[in-house]
Amino acid sequence: MPSREKKVKRNRIVEIDFIRGVLMWFVAVDHLFFDFMYIAPQFFTSSDPTLMKQLYELQNIGFNYWYWPLRVGFRFFCLALFFLISGISCYFSRNNLKRGLIILGVGILISIGFYIAGIIMNDGGYVFFGAITCFGVSILIYWLLRFLFKKLCPRYEGDFKWVALGLGIVIIAVGLMFDCWNIKAQGPPEGLPLNWQNFIAIIIGKAHDTGPYNDYMPLFPYLGFLFVGSFIGEVFYKERKSYFKPLPEKPDKDASIQKKVVYYSSLMPYKGIKNVITFSGHYSLFFYLFHQVLLIAILGIVLLSKGYTLNL
Protein backbone atom coordinates (compact mmCIF):
# COMPACT_ATOMS: atom_id res chain seq x y z
CA MET A 1 0.00 0.00 0.00
CA PRO A 2 1.30 3.46 -0.79
CA SER A 3 2.41 5.42 2.26
CA ARG A 4 0.37 8.45 3.19
CA GLU A 5 2.04 11.76 2.71
CA LYS A 6 2.62 13.63 5.91
CA LYS A 7 1.16 17.08 6.13
CA VAL A 8 3.82 19.75 6.20
CA LYS A 9 3.52 21.70 9.41
CA ARG A 10 3.83 25.40 8.82
CA ASN A 11 5.91 27.47 11.18
CA ARG A 12 3.94 29.83 13.34
CA ILE A 13 4.23 33.56 12.71
CA VAL A 14 5.68 34.19 16.14
CA GLU A 15 5.17 37.96 16.23
CA ILE A 16 1.46 37.51 15.52
CA ASP A 17 1.12 35.00 18.35
CA PHE A 18 3.01 37.35 20.66
CA ILE A 19 0.80 40.37 19.94
CA ARG A 20 -2.34 38.24 20.24
CA GLY A 21 -1.02 36.89 23.54
CA VAL A 22 -0.48 40.40 24.93
CA LEU A 23 -4.05 41.25 23.97
CA MET A 24 -5.36 38.09 25.67
CA TRP A 25 -3.69 39.08 28.93
CA PHE A 26 -5.23 42.53 28.70
CA VAL A 27 -8.60 40.80 28.33
CA ALA A 28 -7.83 38.80 31.47
CA VAL A 29 -6.99 41.97 33.45
CA ASP A 30 -10.10 43.65 32.07
CA HIS A 31 -12.33 40.79 33.15
CA LEU A 32 -10.71 40.63 36.57
CA PHE A 33 -11.88 44.18 37.28
CA PHE A 34 -15.30 43.22 35.94
CA ASP A 35 -15.35 40.40 38.49
CA PHE A 36 -14.50 42.93 41.21
CA MET A 37 -17.41 45.08 40.07
CA TYR A 38 -20.06 42.42 39.52
CA ILE A 39 -19.15 38.87 40.57
CA ALA A 40 -17.72 39.63 44.02
CA PRO A 41 -20.64 41.72 45.38
CA GLN A 42 -23.24 39.61 43.59
CA PHE A 43 -22.18 36.20 44.87
CA PHE A 44 -20.34 36.86 48.14
CA THR A 45 -21.44 38.39 51.42
CA SER A 46 -20.52 38.60 55.11
CA SER A 47 -22.12 39.51 58.42
CA ASP A 48 -18.93 41.38 59.33
CA PRO A 49 -19.33 45.12 58.53
CA THR A 50 -15.58 45.47 57.97
CA LEU A 51 -15.56 42.72 55.38
CA MET A 52 -18.59 44.20 53.65
CA LYS A 53 -16.88 47.59 53.53
CA GLN A 54 -13.88 45.96 51.87
CA LEU A 55 -16.19 44.23 49.41
CA TYR A 56 -17.81 47.55 48.46
CA GLU A 57 -14.38 49.13 48.07
CA LEU A 58 -13.41 46.28 45.74
CA GLN A 59 -16.60 46.89 43.77
CA ASN A 60 -15.81 50.60 43.46
CA ILE A 61 -12.31 49.80 42.19
CA GLY A 62 -13.82 47.63 39.50
CA PHE A 63 -16.48 50.21 38.62
CA ASN A 64 -14.02 53.11 38.41
CA TYR A 65 -11.69 51.09 36.18
CA TRP A 66 -14.46 49.73 33.94
CA TYR A 67 -15.81 53.19 33.09
CA TRP A 68 -12.46 55.00 33.10
CA PRO A 69 -12.26 56.90 29.77
CA LEU A 70 -8.68 55.76 29.23
CA ARG A 71 -9.75 52.12 29.65
CA VAL A 72 -12.68 52.58 27.22
CA GLY A 73 -10.39 54.05 24.56
CA PHE A 74 -7.65 51.48 25.13
CA ARG A 75 -10.23 48.68 24.91
CA PHE A 76 -11.25 49.89 21.46
CA PHE A 77 -7.59 50.04 20.40
CA CYS A 78 -6.99 46.46 21.61
CA LEU A 79 -10.10 45.12 19.89
CA ALA A 80 -9.18 46.89 16.65
CA LEU A 81 -5.66 45.45 16.85
CA PHE A 82 -7.01 41.97 17.59
CA PHE A 83 -9.24 42.02 14.50
CA LEU A 84 -6.37 43.46 12.48
CA ILE A 85 -4.00 40.60 13.29
CA SER A 86 -6.90 38.16 12.91
CA GLY A 87 -7.26 39.47 9.37
CA ILE A 88 -3.59 38.70 8.81
CA SER A 89 -4.29 35.18 10.08
CA CYS A 90 -7.16 34.88 7.58
CA TYR A 91 -4.60 35.22 4.80
CA PHE A 92 -2.53 32.42 6.39
CA SER A 93 -5.45 30.06 6.96
CA ARG A 94 -5.94 27.07 4.66
CA ASN A 95 -9.68 26.90 5.35
CA ASN A 96 -11.40 30.08 6.55
CA LEU A 97 -14.83 28.51 6.06
CA LYS A 98 -14.09 25.76 8.58
CA ARG A 99 -12.34 28.19 10.91
CA GLY A 100 -15.21 30.67 10.80
CA LEU A 101 -17.86 28.02 11.37
CA ILE A 102 -16.02 26.60 14.38
CA ILE A 103 -15.63 30.03 15.98
CA LEU A 104 -19.24 30.96 15.20
CA GLY A 105 -20.37 27.66 16.75
CA VAL A 106 -18.44 28.46 19.91
CA GLY A 107 -20.06 31.91 19.98
CA ILE A 108 -23.52 30.38 19.67
CA LEU A 109 -22.77 27.97 22.53
CA ILE A 110 -21.65 30.91 24.67
CA SER A 111 -24.90 32.74 23.89
CA ILE A 112 -26.96 29.67 24.82
CA GLY A 113 -24.97 29.26 28.04
CA PHE A 114 -25.49 32.89 29.07
CA TYR A 115 -29.20 32.70 28.20
CA ILE A 116 -29.65 29.64 30.43
CA ALA A 117 -27.60 31.27 33.20
CA GLY A 118 -29.77 34.40 32.94
CA ILE A 119 -32.92 32.32 33.42
CA ILE A 120 -31.44 30.45 36.39
CA MET A 121 -30.16 33.62 38.05
CA ASN A 122 -33.26 35.60 37.02
CA ASP A 123 -31.21 38.65 36.01
CA GLY A 124 -32.31 38.84 32.35
CA GLY A 125 -28.72 38.68 31.14
CA TYR A 126 -27.83 37.26 27.74
CA VAL A 127 -25.20 37.51 25.02
CA PHE A 128 -26.74 37.98 21.59
CA PHE A 129 -23.78 39.10 19.47
CA GLY A 130 -20.61 38.82 21.53
CA ALA A 131 -16.93 39.04 20.60
CA ILE A 132 -16.58 35.39 19.54
CA THR A 133 -19.75 35.50 17.43
CA CYS A 134 -18.65 38.73 15.74
CA PHE A 135 -15.25 37.22 15.07
CA GLY A 136 -16.73 34.08 13.51
CA VAL A 137 -19.21 36.00 11.34
CA SER A 138 -16.43 38.37 10.19
CA ILE A 139 -14.25 35.45 9.07
CA LEU A 140 -17.19 33.91 7.19
CA ILE A 141 -17.94 37.21 5.44
CA TYR A 142 -14.28 37.48 4.44
CA TRP A 143 -14.30 33.89 3.15
CA LEU A 144 -17.53 34.42 1.17
CA LEU A 145 -16.37 37.64 -0.49
CA ARG A 146 -13.01 36.15 -1.40
CA PHE A 147 -14.70 33.02 -2.76
CA LEU A 148 -17.12 35.05 -4.90
CA PHE A 149 -14.35 37.32 -6.16
CA LYS A 150 -12.28 34.29 -7.18
CA LYS A 151 -15.23 32.77 -9.06
CA LEU A 152 -16.41 35.97 -10.73
CA CYS A 153 -13.01 37.51 -11.45
CA PRO A 154 -10.52 34.62 -11.74
CA ARG A 155 -8.09 36.68 -13.80
CA TYR A 156 -7.83 39.29 -11.06
CA GLU A 157 -7.74 36.99 -8.04
CA GLY A 158 -4.53 38.61 -6.78
CA ASP A 159 -6.26 42.00 -6.66
CA PHE A 160 -8.72 40.97 -3.95
CA LYS A 161 -6.42 42.54 -1.38
CA TRP A 162 -7.29 45.97 -2.77
CA VAL A 163 -10.99 45.19 -2.55
CA ALA A 164 -10.48 44.10 1.05
CA LEU A 165 -8.56 47.29 1.84
CA GLY A 166 -11.24 49.51 0.31
CA LEU A 167 -14.10 47.70 2.04
CA GLY A 168 -12.20 47.74 5.32
CA ILE A 169 -11.62 51.49 5.22
CA VAL A 170 -15.28 52.16 4.38
CA ILE A 171 -16.58 49.87 7.15
CA ILE A 172 -14.23 51.44 9.72
CA ALA A 173 -15.20 54.95 8.63
CA VAL A 174 -18.93 54.19 8.84
CA GLY A 175 -18.52 52.50 12.21
CA LEU A 176 -16.63 55.45 13.67
CA MET A 177 -18.97 57.98 12.06
CA PHE A 178 -22.01 56.42 13.74
CA ASP A 179 -20.16 55.78 17.00
CA CYS A 180 -20.78 52.03 16.74
CA TRP A 181 -17.65 51.17 18.72
CA ASN A 182 -18.60 53.26 21.75
CA ILE A 183 -20.74 51.07 24.00
CA LYS A 184 -22.50 53.38 26.44
CA ALA A 185 -21.88 52.73 30.10
CA GLN A 186 -25.50 52.39 31.16
CA GLY A 187 -26.57 50.03 28.39
CA PRO A 188 -30.33 49.40 28.63
CA PRO A 189 -31.67 52.99 28.36
CA GLU A 190 -29.47 53.64 25.32
CA GLY A 191 -30.08 50.50 23.28
CA LEU A 192 -32.80 48.68 21.43
CA PRO A 193 -34.65 45.66 22.81
CA LEU A 194 -33.76 42.40 21.12
CA ASN A 195 -36.49 41.37 18.67
CA TRP A 196 -36.87 40.46 15.00
CA GLN A 197 -37.23 44.13 14.01
CA ASN A 198 -34.04 45.24 15.75
CA PHE A 199 -31.57 42.35 15.60
CA ILE A 200 -30.00 43.46 12.29
CA ALA A 201 -29.43 46.96 13.69
CA ILE A 202 -27.80 45.45 16.76
CA ILE A 203 -25.53 43.19 14.71
CA ILE A 204 -24.18 45.96 12.50
CA GLY A 205 -23.79 48.32 15.47
CA LYS A 206 -26.54 50.86 14.82
CA ALA A 207 -27.84 50.34 18.35
CA HIS A 208 -26.20 48.17 20.96
CA ASP A 209 -27.73 45.25 22.79
CA THR A 210 -29.55 45.86 26.04
CA GLY A 211 -29.06 42.77 28.20
CA PRO A 212 -27.29 43.61 31.47
CA TYR A 213 -23.53 43.00 31.56
CA ASN A 214 -23.49 41.66 28.03
CA ASP A 215 -20.51 40.80 25.89
CA TYR A 216 -21.31 42.78 22.77
CA MET A 217 -19.37 43.60 19.62
CA PRO A 218 -20.95 44.80 16.35
CA LEU A 219 -19.64 44.19 12.83
CA PHE A 220 -19.05 47.92 12.34
CA PRO A 221 -16.23 48.91 12.61
CA TYR A 222 -14.51 45.65 13.64
CA LEU A 223 -15.20 43.75 10.40
CA GLY A 224 -13.34 46.57 8.67
CA PHE A 225 -10.22 45.99 10.74
CA LEU A 226 -10.27 42.31 9.77
CA PHE A 227 -10.41 43.24 6.07
CA VAL A 228 -7.54 45.70 6.47
CA GLY A 229 -5.60 43.01 8.33
CA SER A 230 -6.06 40.58 5.43
CA PHE A 231 -4.56 43.24 3.14
CA ILE A 232 -1.58 43.65 5.46
CA GLY A 233 -1.11 39.88 5.55
CA GLU A 234 -1.13 39.57 1.78
CA VAL A 235 1.29 42.47 1.29
CA PHE A 236 3.76 42.04 4.16
CA TYR A 237 3.49 38.27 4.68
CA LYS A 238 3.26 37.20 1.07
CA GLU A 239 5.57 34.23 1.71
CA ARG A 240 3.77 33.38 4.96
CA LYS A 241 7.00 33.51 6.96
CA SER A 242 7.84 35.15 10.26
CA TYR A 243 10.22 38.10 10.34
CA PHE A 244 11.97 36.39 13.27
CA LYS A 245 14.53 33.71 12.51
CA PRO A 246 14.29 30.32 14.25
CA LEU A 247 16.34 29.94 17.40
CA PRO A 248 18.94 27.23 18.01
CA GLU A 249 17.95 23.91 19.61
CA LYS A 250 19.84 24.83 22.79
CA PRO A 251 20.89 28.12 24.40
CA ASP A 252 23.96 29.50 22.69
CA LYS A 253 26.58 30.56 25.19
CA ASP A 254 28.51 32.67 22.74
CA ALA A 255 28.51 36.16 24.26
CA SER A 256 28.67 37.78 20.83
CA ILE A 257 25.14 36.65 19.96
CA GLN A 258 23.69 36.52 23.47
CA LYS A 259 21.79 39.77 22.98
CA LYS A 260 20.16 38.44 19.81
CA VAL A 261 19.10 35.26 21.59
CA VAL A 262 17.59 37.23 24.48
CA TYR A 263 15.77 39.46 22.02
CA TYR A 264 14.28 36.53 20.14
CA SER A 265 13.44 34.66 23.32
CA SER A 266 11.25 37.56 24.42
CA LEU A 267 8.90 36.36 21.68
CA MET A 268 9.56 32.63 21.60
CA PRO A 269 12.32 30.89 23.57
CA TYR A 270 14.31 28.00 22.24
CA LYS A 271 12.83 25.74 19.61
CA GLY A 272 9.82 23.76 20.82
CA ILE A 273 9.22 26.02 23.81
CA LYS A 274 6.91 28.99 23.97
CA ASN A 275 6.75 31.61 26.67
CA VAL A 276 3.43 32.24 28.42
CA ILE A 277 2.51 35.23 26.25
CA THR A 278 3.19 33.56 22.91
CA PHE A 279 1.53 30.37 24.14
CA SER A 280 -1.59 32.38 25.07
CA GLY A 281 -1.63 33.93 21.61
CA HIS A 282 -1.26 30.56 19.90
CA TYR A 283 -4.24 29.15 21.81
CA SER A 284 -6.17 32.41 22.09
CA LEU A 285 -9.62 30.84 21.61
CA PHE A 286 -9.07 28.41 24.49
CA PHE A 287 -7.58 31.20 26.60
CA TYR A 288 -10.61 33.39 25.96
CA LEU A 289 -13.05 30.60 26.80
CA PHE A 290 -11.47 29.42 30.04
CA HIS A 291 -9.61 32.37 31.58
CA GLN A 292 -12.74 33.84 33.17
CA VAL A 293 -13.61 30.52 34.80
CA LEU A 294 -10.14 30.40 36.32
CA LEU A 295 -10.28 34.03 37.45
CA ILE A 296 -13.65 33.57 39.16
CA ALA A 297 -12.40 30.39 40.84
CA ILE A 298 -9.30 32.14 42.20
CA LEU A 299 -11.35 35.16 43.32
CA GLY A 300 -13.83 32.86 45.06
CA ILE A 301 -11.07 30.95 46.87
CA VAL A 302 -9.49 34.22 48.06
CA LEU A 303 -12.80 35.68 49.30
CA LEU A 304 -13.87 32.47 51.02
CA SER A 305 -10.48 32.21 52.74
CA LYS A 306 -10.93 35.77 54.07
CA GLY A 307 -14.23 34.85 55.72
CA TYR A 308 -16.87 35.70 53.10
CA THR A 309 -19.71 33.30 52.38
CA LEU A 310 -21.53 32.52 49.16
CA ASN A 311 -24.63 34.63 48.58
CA LEU A 312 -26.88 32.12 46.84
PDB file of N, CA and C in Angstrom, residues 139-200:
ATOM      1  N   ILE A 139     -15.071  36.375   9.858  1.00  0.00           N
ATOM      2  CA  ILE A 139     -14.253  35.446   9.071  1.00  0.00           C
ATOM      3  C   ILE A 139     -15.080  34.844   7.933  1.00  0.00           C
ATOM      4  N   LEU A 140     -16.327  34.494   8.218  1.00  0.00           N
ATOM      5  CA  LEU A 140     -17.188  33.911   7.193  1.00  0.00           C
ATOM      6  C   LEU A 140     -17.495  34.918   6.087  1.00  0.00           C
ATOM      7  N   ILE A 141     -17.708  36.170   6.449  1.00  0.00           N
ATOM      8  CA  ILE A 141     -17.944  37.209   5.436  1.00  0.00           C
ATOM      9  C   ILE A 141     -16.709  37.372   4.565  1.00  0.00           C
ATOM     10  N   TYR A 142     -15.533  37.387   5.200  1.00  0.00           N
ATOM     11  CA  TYR A 142     -14.283  37.482   4.442  1.00  0.00           C
ATOM     12  C   TYR A 142     -14.156  36.300   3.483  1.00  0.00           C
ATOM     13  N   TRP A 143     -14.410  35.082   3.991  1.00  0.00           N
ATOM     14  CA  TRP A 143     -14.297  33.891   3.147  1.00  0.00           C
ATOM     15  C   TRP A 143     -15.266  33.966   1.963  1.00  0.00           C
ATOM     16  N   LEU A 144     -16.518  34.372   2.216  1.00  0.00           N
ATOM     17  CA  LEU A 144     -17.532  34.425   1.168  1.00  0.00           C
ATOM     18  C   LEU A 144     -17.159  35.429   0.090  1.00  0.00           C
ATOM     19  N   LEU A 145     -16.723  36.618   0.492  1.00  0.00           N
ATOM     20  CA  LEU A 145     -16.375  37.639  -0.492  1.00  0.00           C
ATOM     21  C   LEU A 145     -15.166  37.217  -1.315  1.00  0.00           C
ATOM     22  N   ARG A 146     -14.193  36.607  -0.657  1.00  0.00           N
ATOM     23  CA  ARG A 146     -13.010  36.149  -1.402  1.00  0.00           C
ATOM     24  C   ARG A 146     -13.376  35.024  -2.364  1.00  0.00           C
ATOM     25  N   PHE A 147     -14.243  34.125  -1.911  1.00  0.00           N
ATOM     26  CA  PHE A 147     -14.696  33.019  -2.756  1.00  0.00           C
ATOM     27  C   PHE A 147     -15.435  33.548  -3.988  1.00  0.00           C
ATOM     28  N   LEU A 148     -16.357  34.491  -3.785  1.00  0.00           N
ATOM     29  CA  LEU A 148     -17.121  35.050  -4.900  1.00  0.00           C
ATOM     30  C   LEU A 148     -16.218  35.814  -5.863  1.00  0.00           C
ATOM     31  N   PHE A 149     -15.253  36.561  -5.313  1.00  0.00           N
ATOM     32  CA  PHE A 149     -14.345  37.323  -6.161  1.00  0.00           C
ATOM     33  C   PHE A 149     -13.516  36.386  -7.030  1.00  0.00           C
ATOM     34  N   LYS A 150     -13.073  35.268  -6.429  1.00  0.00           N
ATOM     35  CA  LYS A 150     -12.276  34.288  -7.179  1.00  0.00           C
ATOM     36  C   LYS A 150     -13.087  33.658  -8.307  1.00  0.00           C
ATOM     37  N   LYS A 151     -14.386  33.388  -8.047  1.00  0.00           N
ATOM     38  CA  LYS A 151     -15.233  32.768  -9.061  1.00  0.00           C
ATOM     39  C   LYS A 151     -15.625  33.750 -10.161  1.00  0.00           C
ATOM     40  N   LEU A 152     -15.924  34.981  -9.776  1.00  0.00           N
ATOM     41  CA  LEU A 152     -16.411  35.970 -10.734  1.00  0.00           C
ATOM     42  C   LEU A 152     -15.277  36.659 -11.490  1.00  0.00           C
ATOM     43  N   CYS A 153     -14.138  36.807 -10.827  1.00  0.00           N
ATOM     44  CA  CYS A 153     -13.010  37.514 -11.452  1.00  0.00           C
ATOM     45  C   CYS A 153     -11.731  36.691 -11.327  1.00  0.00           C
ATOM     46  N   PRO A 154     -11.690  35.508 -11.926  1.00  0.00           N
ATOM     47  CA  PRO A 154     -10.519  34.623 -11.745  1.00  0.00           C
ATOM     48  C   PRO A 154      -9.213  35.231 -12.242  1.00  0.00           C
ATOM     49  N   ARG A 155      -9.308  36.078 -13.254  1.00  0.00           N
ATOM     50  CA  ARG A 155      -8.088  36.684 -13.804  1.00  0.00           C
ATOM     51  C   ARG A 155      -7.485  37.718 -12.867  1.00  0.00           C
ATOM     52  N   TYR A 156      -8.303  38.238 -11.959  1.00  0.00           N
ATOM     53  CA  TYR A 156      -7.829  39.293 -11.061  1.00  0.00           C
ATOM     54  C   TYR A 156      -7.834  38.839  -9.599  1.00  0.00           C
ATOM     55  N   GLU A 157      -7.664  37.523  -9.395  1.00  0.00           N
ATOM     56  CA  GLU A 157      -7.735  36.987  -8.040  1.00  0.00           C
ATOM     57  C   GLU A 157      -6.736  37.666  -7.100  1.00  0.00           C
ATOM     58  N   GLY A 158      -5.556  37.979  -7.610  1.00  0.00           N
ATOM     59  CA  GLY A 158      -4.531  38.610  -6.784  1.00  0.00           C
ATOM     60  C   GLY A 158      -4.867  40.027  -6.364  1.00  0.00           C
ATOM     61  N   ASP A 159      -5.887  40.621  -6.991  1.00  0.00           N
ATOM     62  CA  ASP A 159      -6.257  41.999  -6.662  1.00  0.00           C
ATOM     63  C   ASP A 159      -7.300  42.076  -5.554  1.00  0.00           C
ATOM     64  N   PHE A 160      -7.705  40.938  -5.015  1.00  0.00           N
ATOM     65  CA  PHE A 160      -8.718  40.969  -3.953  1.00  0.00           C
ATOM     66  C   PHE A 160      -8.239  41.767  -2.747  1.00  0.00           C
ATOM     67  N   LYS A 161      -6.937  41.792  -2.537  1.00  0.00           N
ATOM     68  CA  LYS A 161      -6.418  42.536  -1.383  1.00  0.00           C
ATOM     69  C   LYS A 161      -6.812  44.004  -1.436  1.00  0.00           C
ATOM     70  N   TRP A 162      -6.905  44.564  -2.641  1.00  0.00           N
ATOM     71  CA  TRP A 162      -7.286  45.972  -2.771  1.00  0.00           C
ATOM     72  C   TRP A 162      -8.777  46.156  -2.491  1.00  0.00           C
ATOM     73  N   VAL A 163      -9.567  45.168  -2.884  1.00  0.00           N
ATOM     74  CA  VAL A 163     -10.991  45.188  -2.553  1.00  0.00           C
ATOM     75  C   VAL A 163     -11.168  45.134  -1.033  1.00  0.00           C
ATOM     76  N   ALA A 164     -10.401  44.230  -0.394  1.00  0.00           N
ATOM     77  CA  ALA A 164     -10.478  44.100   1.054  1.00  0.00           C
ATOM     78  C   ALA A 164     -10.064  45.395   1.741  1.00  0.00           C
ATOM     79  N   LEU A 165      -9.013  46.033   1.249  1.00  0.00           N
ATOM     80  CA  LEU A 165      -8.557  47.290   1.839  1.00  0.00           C
ATOM     81  C   LEU A 165      -9.624  48.369   1.713  1.00  0.00           C
ATOM     82  N   GLY A 166     -10.205  48.491   0.514  1.00  0.00           N
ATOM     83  CA  GLY A 166     -11.237  49.507   0.306  1.00  0.00           C
ATOM     84  C   GLY A 166     -12.459  49.270   1.166  1.00  0.00           C
ATOM     85  N   LEU A 167     -12.940  48.021   1.201  1.00  0.00           N
ATOM     86  CA  LEU A 167     -14.096  47.699   2.040  1.00  0.00           C
ATOM     87  C   LEU A 167     -13.782  47.948   3.510  1.00  0.00           C
ATOM     88  N   GLY A 168     -12.581  47.560   3.923  1.00  0.00           N
ATOM     89  CA  GLY A 168     -12.201  47.741   5.320  1.00  0.00           C
ATOM     90  C   GLY A 168     -12.215  49.201   5.737  1.00  0.00           C
ATOM     91  N   ILE A 169     -11.659  50.053   4.906  1.00  0.00           N
ATOM     92  CA  ILE A 169     -11.618  51.489   5.221  1.00  0.00           C
ATOM     93  C   ILE A 169     -13.031  52.058   5.304  1.00  0.00           C
ATOM     94  N   VAL A 170     -13.895  51.664   4.375  1.00  0.00           N
ATOM     95  CA  VAL A 170     -15.280  52.164   4.380  1.00  0.00           C
ATOM     96  C   VAL A 170     -16.018  51.696   5.629  1.00  0.00           C
ATOM     97  N   ILE A 171     -15.881  50.415   5.980  1.00  0.00           N
ATOM     98  CA  ILE A 171     -16.581  49.872   7.154  1.00  0.00           C
ATOM     99  C   ILE A 171     -16.092  50.543   8.437  1.00  0.00           C
ATOM    100  N   ILE A 172     -14.783  50.756   8.536  1.00  0.00           N
ATOM    101  CA  ILE A 172     -14.232  51.439   9.717  1.00  0.00           C
ATOM    102  C   ILE A 172     -14.760  52.865   9.793  1.00  0.00           C
ATOM    103  N   ALA A 173     -14.740  53.559   8.660  1.00  0.00           N
ATOM    104  CA  ALA A 173     -15.200  54.951   8.634  1.00  0.00           C
ATOM    105  C   ALA A 173     -16.668  55.060   9.029  1.00  0.00           C
ATOM    106  N   VAL A 174     -17.501  54.164   8.503  1.00  0.00           N
ATOM    107  CA  VAL A 174     -18.933  54.191   8.838  1.00  0.00           C
ATOM    108  C   VAL A 174     -19.127  53.866  10.308  1.00  0.00           C
ATOM    109  N   GLY A 175     -18.397  52.874  10.810  1.00  0.00           N
ATOM    110  CA  GLY A 175     -18.524  52.503  12.210  1.00  0.00           C
ATOM    111  C   GLY A 175     -18.139  53.629  13.154  1.00  0.00           C
ATOM    112  N   LEU A 176     -17.054  54.332  12.832  1.00  0.00           N
ATOM    113  CA  LEU A 176     -16.628  55.451  13.673  1.00  0.00           C
ATOM    114  C   LEU A 176     -17.580  56.637  13.522  1.00  0.00           C
ATOM    115  N   MET A 177     -18.073  56.860  12.311  1.00  0.00           N
ATOM    116  CA  MET A 177     -18.973  57.975  12.059  1.00  0.00           C
ATOM    117  C   MET A 177     -20.248  57.862  12.889  1.00  0.00           C
ATOM    118  N   PHE A 178     -20.774  56.642  13.001  1.00  0.00           N
ATOM    119  CA  PHE A 178     -22.010  56.423  13.736  1.00  0.00           C
ATOM    120  C   PHE A 178     -21.766  55.941  15.172  1.00  0.00           C
ATOM    121  N   ASP A 179     -20.495  56.060  15.601  1.00  0.00           N
ATOM    122  CA  ASP A 179     -20.162  55.782  17.000  1.00  0.00           C
ATOM    123  C   ASP A 179     -20.521  54.352  17.397  1.00  0.00           C
ATOM    124  N   CYS A 180     -20.391  53.414  16.454  1.00  0.00           N
ATOM    125  CA  CYS A 180     -20.780  52.033  16.743  1.00  0.00           C
ATOM    126  C   CYS A 180     -19.876  51.383  17.779  1.00  0.00           C
ATOM    127  N   TRP A 181     -18.622  51.801  17.826  1.00  0.00           N
ATOM    128  CA  TRP A 181     -17.654  51.167  18.716  1.00  0.00           C
ATOM    129  C   TRP A 181     -17.873  51.560  20.173  1.00  0.00           C
ATOM    130  N   ASN A 182     -18.524  52.688  20.400  1.00  0.00           N
ATOM    131  CA  ASN A 182     -18.600  53.260  21.746  1.00  0.00           C
ATOM    132  C   ASN A 182     -19.820  52.730  22.482  1.00  0.00           C
ATOM    133  N   ILE A 183     -19.639  51.649  23.250  1.00  0.00           N
ATOM    134  CA  ILE A 183     -20.739  51.065  24.004  1.00  0.00           C
ATOM    135  C   ILE A 183     -20.985  51.920  25.237  1.00  0.00           C
ATOM    136  N   LYS A 184     -22.188  52.475  25.326  1.00  0.00           N
ATOM    137  CA  LYS A 184     -22.503  53.375  26.439  1.00  0.00           C
ATOM    138  C   LYS A 184     -22.463  52.628  27.771  1.00  0.00           C
ATOM    139  N   ALA A 185     -22.076  53.353  28.790  1.00  0.00           N
ATOM    140  CA  ALA A 185     -21.884  52.727  30.100  1.00  0.00           C
ATOM    141  C   ALA A 185     -23.166  52.139  30.670  1.00  0.00           C
ATOM    142  N   GLN A 186     -24.278  52.811  30.481  1.00  0.00           N
ATOM    143  CA  GLN A 186     -25.500  52.390  31.161  1.00  0.00           C
ATOM    144  C   GLN A 186     -26.280  51.317  30.409  1.00  0.00           C
ATOM    145  N   GLY A 187     -26.003  51.156  29.132  1.00  0.00           N
ATOM    146  CA  GLY A 187     -26.574  50.029  28.389  1.00  0.00           C
ATOM    147  C   GLY A 187     -28.062  50.122  28.110  1.00  0.00           C
ATOM    148  N   PRO A 188     -28.908  49.556  28.951  1.00  0.00           N
ATOM    149  CA  PRO A 188     -30.334  49.403  28.627  1.00  0.00           C
ATOM    150  C   PRO A 188     -31.060  50.657  28.165  1.00  0.00           C
ATOM    151  N   PRO A 189     -30.914  51.826  28.836  1.00  0.00           N
ATOM    152  CA  PRO A 189     -31.670  52.988  28.363  1.00  0.00           C
ATOM    153  C   PRO A 189     -31.248  53.463  26.983  1.00  0.00           C
ATOM    154  N   GLU A 190     -29.994  53.125  26.579  1.00  0.00           N
ATOM    155  CA  GLU A 190     -29.469  53.640  25.321  1.00  0.00           C
ATOM    156  C   GLU A 190     -29.776  52.736  24.131  1.00  0.00           C
ATOM    157  N   GLY A 191     -30.018  51.456  24.376  1.00  0.00           N
ATOM    158  CA  GLY A 191     -30.082  50.502  23.284  1.00  0.00           C
ATOM    159  C   GLY A 191     -31.481  50.138  22.852  1.00  0.00           C
ATOM    160  N   LEU A 192     -31.529  49.190  21.931  1.00  0.00           N
ATOM    161  CA  LEU A 192     -32.797  48.684  21.430  1.00  0.00           C
ATOM    162  C   LEU A 192     -33.079  47.319  22.033  1.00  0.00           C
ATOM    163  N   PRO A 193     -34.326  47.005  22.317  1.00  0.00           N
ATOM    164  CA  PRO A 193     -34.648  45.659  22.806  1.00  0.00           C
ATOM    165  C   PRO A 193     -34.419  44.645  21.699  1.00  0.00           C
ATOM    166  N   LEU A 194     -34.049  43.435  22.093  1.00  0.00           N
ATOM    167  CA  LEU A 194     -33.764  42.398  21.116  1.00  0.00           C
ATOM    168  C   LEU A 194     -35.056  41.781  20.604  1.00  0.00           C
ATOM    169  N   ASN A 195     -35.352  42.008  19.312  1.00  0.00           N
ATOM    170  CA  ASN A 195     -36.493  41.370  18.667  1.00  0.00           C
ATOM    171  C   ASN A 195     -36.193  41.283  17.171  1.00  0.00           C
ATOM    172  N   TRP A 196     -37.121  40.690  16.419  1.00  0.00           N
ATOM    173  CA  TRP A 196     -36.865  40.464  15.004  1.00  0.00           C
ATOM    174  C   TRP A 196     -36.745  41.758  14.218  1.00  0.00           C
ATOM    175  N   GLN A 197     -37.319  42.847  14.713  1.00  0.00           N
ATOM    176  CA  GLN A 197     -37.226  44.126  14.008  1.00  0.00           C
ATOM    177  C   GLN A 197     -35.870  44.806  14.246  1.00  0.00           C
ATOM    178  N   ASN A 198     -35.240  44.497  15.361  1.00  0.00           N
ATOM    179  CA  ASN A 198     -34.041  45.236  15.748  1.00  0.00           C
ATOM    180  C   ASN A 198     -32.736  44.449  15.661  1.00  0.00           C
ATOM    181  N   PHE A 199     -32.808  43.136  15.452  1.00  0.00           N
ATOM    182  CA  PHE A 199     -31.573  42.355  15.598  1.00  0.00           C
ATOM    183  C   PHE A 199     -30.533  42.685  14.534  1.00  0.00           C
ATOM    184  N   ILE A 200     -30.965  43.074  13.320  1.00  0.00           N
ATOM    185  CA  ILE A 200     -29.999  43.461  12.290  1.00  0.00           C
ATOM    186  C   ILE A 200     -29.280  44.744  12.702  1.00  0.00           C
TER     187      ILE A 200
END
